[in-house]
Amino acid sequence: MDTGSMYLDVDSLITADGKVLKSAIGFDLDGRAFLNSYDTSSLAFQNANSNTITTAQQVGYYRVDGFEIEFERLTPYDYGQYILWTGRIKGDSIVFTYRNFLNKDRTYTFIKSSLPKE
């Protein structure tokens, strides 16, 4: 895992108004991590101003043990939610799994990108 790079979700989310959103995760050396969502049609997707721990949409902590990774964060929406993603580092990719409110596992795959971090 590279703490100097951003990791982009391979999947996109299409909102009710037709926006295409992608998520990006960044990791700092001190164990803090952040998650941002981007409207891919806007230039903000290329904007590094949000890609810092102090300006990100969601912040949390991560822990790595070998190839296993945990990323925990508190989200600011839906009255606040504590979310724990567990995952595995596979080369330049990180595959996270988390159990949603319907008790179903969701999988997110993030790939190392050239999106600027900071």
GROMACS .gro file of C-alpha atoms in nm:
model
  118
    1MET     CA    1   0.000   0.000   0.000
    2ASP     CA    2   0.129   0.343  -0.097
    3THR     CA    3   0.056   0.628   0.148
    4GLY     CA    4   0.160   0.883  -0.115
    5SER     CA    5  -0.117   0.788  -0.358
    6MET     CA    6  -0.494   0.798  -0.380
    7TYR     CA    7  -0.692   0.480  -0.442
    8LEU     CA    8  -1.003   0.502  -0.664
    9ASP     CA    9  -1.308   0.277  -0.645
   10VAL     CA   10  -1.345   0.075  -0.966
   11ASP     CA   11  -1.724   0.107  -0.947
   12SER     CA   12  -1.936   0.418  -0.975
   13LEU     CA   13  -2.261   0.523  -0.815
   14ILE     CA   14  -2.526   0.695  -1.026
   15THR     CA   15  -2.745   0.931  -0.824
   16ALA     CA   16  -3.115   0.999  -0.883
   17ASP     CA   17  -3.026   1.318  -1.071
   18GLY     CA   18  -2.786   1.132  -1.302
   19LYS     CA   19  -2.453   1.229  -1.147
   20VAL     CA   20  -2.180   0.967  -1.164
   21LEU     CA   21  -1.989   0.947  -0.835
   22LYS     CA   22  -1.663   0.772  -0.755
   23SER     CA   23  -1.495   0.727  -0.419
   24ALA     CA   24  -1.127   0.779  -0.340
   25ILE     CA   25  -0.928   0.680  -0.031
   26GLY     CA   26  -0.600   0.826   0.090
   27PHE     CA   27  -0.380   0.694   0.370
   28ASP     CA   28  -0.136   0.888   0.588
   29LEU     CA   29   0.173   0.738   0.751
   30ASP     CA   30   0.035   0.806   1.101
   31GLY     CA   31  -0.259   0.563   1.066
   32ARG     CA   32  -0.520   0.818   0.961
   33ALA     CA   33  -0.717   0.774   0.639
   34PHE     CA   34  -0.980   0.968   0.450
   35LEU     CA   35  -1.254   0.901   0.198
   36ASN     CA   36  -1.395   1.142  -0.060
   37SER     CA   37  -1.667   1.110  -0.323
   38TYR     CA   38  -1.640   1.291  -0.656
   39ASP     CA   39  -1.880   1.390  -0.930
   40THR     CA   40  -1.681   1.258  -1.226
   41SER     CA   41  -1.826   1.517  -1.464
   42SER     CA   42  -1.676   1.807  -1.269
   43LEU     CA   43  -1.320   1.927  -1.253
   44ALA     CA   44  -1.331   1.865  -0.876
   45PHE     CA   45  -1.245   1.504  -0.956
   46GLN     CA   46  -0.896   1.625  -1.049
   47ASN     CA   47  -0.874   1.873  -0.761
   48ALA     CA   48  -0.631   1.777  -0.486
   49ASN     CA   49  -0.761   2.041  -0.244
   50SER     CA   50  -0.996   1.785  -0.085
   51ASN     CA   51  -0.736   1.510  -0.073
   52THR     CA   52  -0.599   1.586   0.270
   53ILE     CA   53  -0.691   1.463   0.615
   54THR     CA   54  -0.806   1.812   0.717
   55THR     CA   55  -1.034   1.878   0.417
   56ALA     CA   56  -1.177   1.534   0.338
   57GLN     CA   57  -1.546   1.446   0.354
   58GLN     CA   58  -1.488   1.149   0.587
   59VAL     CA   59  -1.190   1.069   0.807
   60GLY     CA   60  -1.092   0.770   1.015
   61TYR     CA   61  -0.814   0.531   1.101
   62TYR     CA   62  -0.661   0.229   0.936
   63ARG     CA   63  -0.450  -0.062   1.053
   64VAL     CA   64  -0.246  -0.300   0.837
   65ASP     CA   65  -0.135  -0.648   0.941
   66GLY     CA   66   0.055  -0.812   0.658
   67PHE     CA   67  -0.185  -0.800   0.363
   68GLU     CA   68  -0.494  -0.748   0.581
   69ILE     CA   69  -0.631  -0.397   0.635
   70GLU     CA   70  -0.905  -0.242   0.846
   71PHE     CA   71  -1.046   0.105   0.778
   72GLU     CA   72  -1.284   0.255   1.035
   73ARG     CA   73  -1.460   0.588   1.012
   74LEU     CA   74  -1.757   0.784   1.136
   75THR     CA   75  -1.975   0.920   0.857
   76PRO     CA   76  -2.151   1.256   0.892
   77TYR     CA   77  -2.477   1.151   0.722
   78ASP     CA   78  -2.786   0.958   0.839
   79TYR     CA   79  -2.735   1.083   1.196
   80GLY     CA   80  -2.378   0.953   1.187
   81GLN     CA   81  -2.272   0.597   1.126
   82TYR     CA   82  -1.971   0.402   1.244
   83ILE     CA   83  -1.842   0.197   0.952
   84LEU     CA   84  -1.569  -0.067   0.960
   85TRP     CA   85  -1.433  -0.199   0.634
   86THR     CA   86  -1.205  -0.503   0.641
   87GLY     CA   87  -0.997  -0.584   0.340
   88ARG     CA   88  -0.700  -0.734   0.168
   89ILE     CA   89  -0.416  -0.560  -0.014
   90LYS     CA   90  -0.348  -0.722  -0.352
   91GLY     CA   91  -0.064  -0.549  -0.536
   92ASP     CA   92  -0.186  -0.202  -0.638
   93SER     CA   93  -0.543  -0.284  -0.530
   94ILE     CA   94  -0.729  -0.297  -0.201
   95VAL     CA   95  -1.048  -0.502  -0.176
   96PHE     CA   96  -1.273  -0.399   0.114
   97THR     CA   97  -1.581  -0.577   0.247
   98TYR     CA   98  -1.836  -0.443   0.489
   99ARG     CA   99  -2.177  -0.555   0.612
  100ASN     CA  100  -2.455  -0.302   0.549
  101PHE     CA  101  -2.778  -0.240   0.741
  102LEU     CA  102  -2.956  -0.515   0.551
  103ASN     CA  103  -2.690  -0.752   0.685
  104LYS     CA  104  -2.551  -0.806   0.337
  105ASP     CA  105  -2.183  -0.796   0.251
  106ARG     CA  106  -2.075  -0.521   0.011
  107THR     CA  107  -1.740  -0.533  -0.167
  108TYR     CA  108  -1.543  -0.230  -0.284
  109THR     CA  109  -1.227  -0.254  -0.493
  110PHE     CA  110  -0.991   0.043  -0.496
  111ILE     CA  111  -0.699   0.072  -0.737
  112LYS     CA  112  -0.393   0.294  -0.693
  113SER     CA  113  -0.434   0.602  -0.911
  114SER     CA  114  -0.246   0.908  -1.030
  115LEU     CA  115  -0.502   1.137  -0.861
  116PRO     CA  116  -0.296   1.385  -0.660
  117LYS     CA  117  -0.293   1.349  -0.281
  118GLU     CA  118  -0.248   1.693  -0.122
   0.00000   0.00000   0.00000
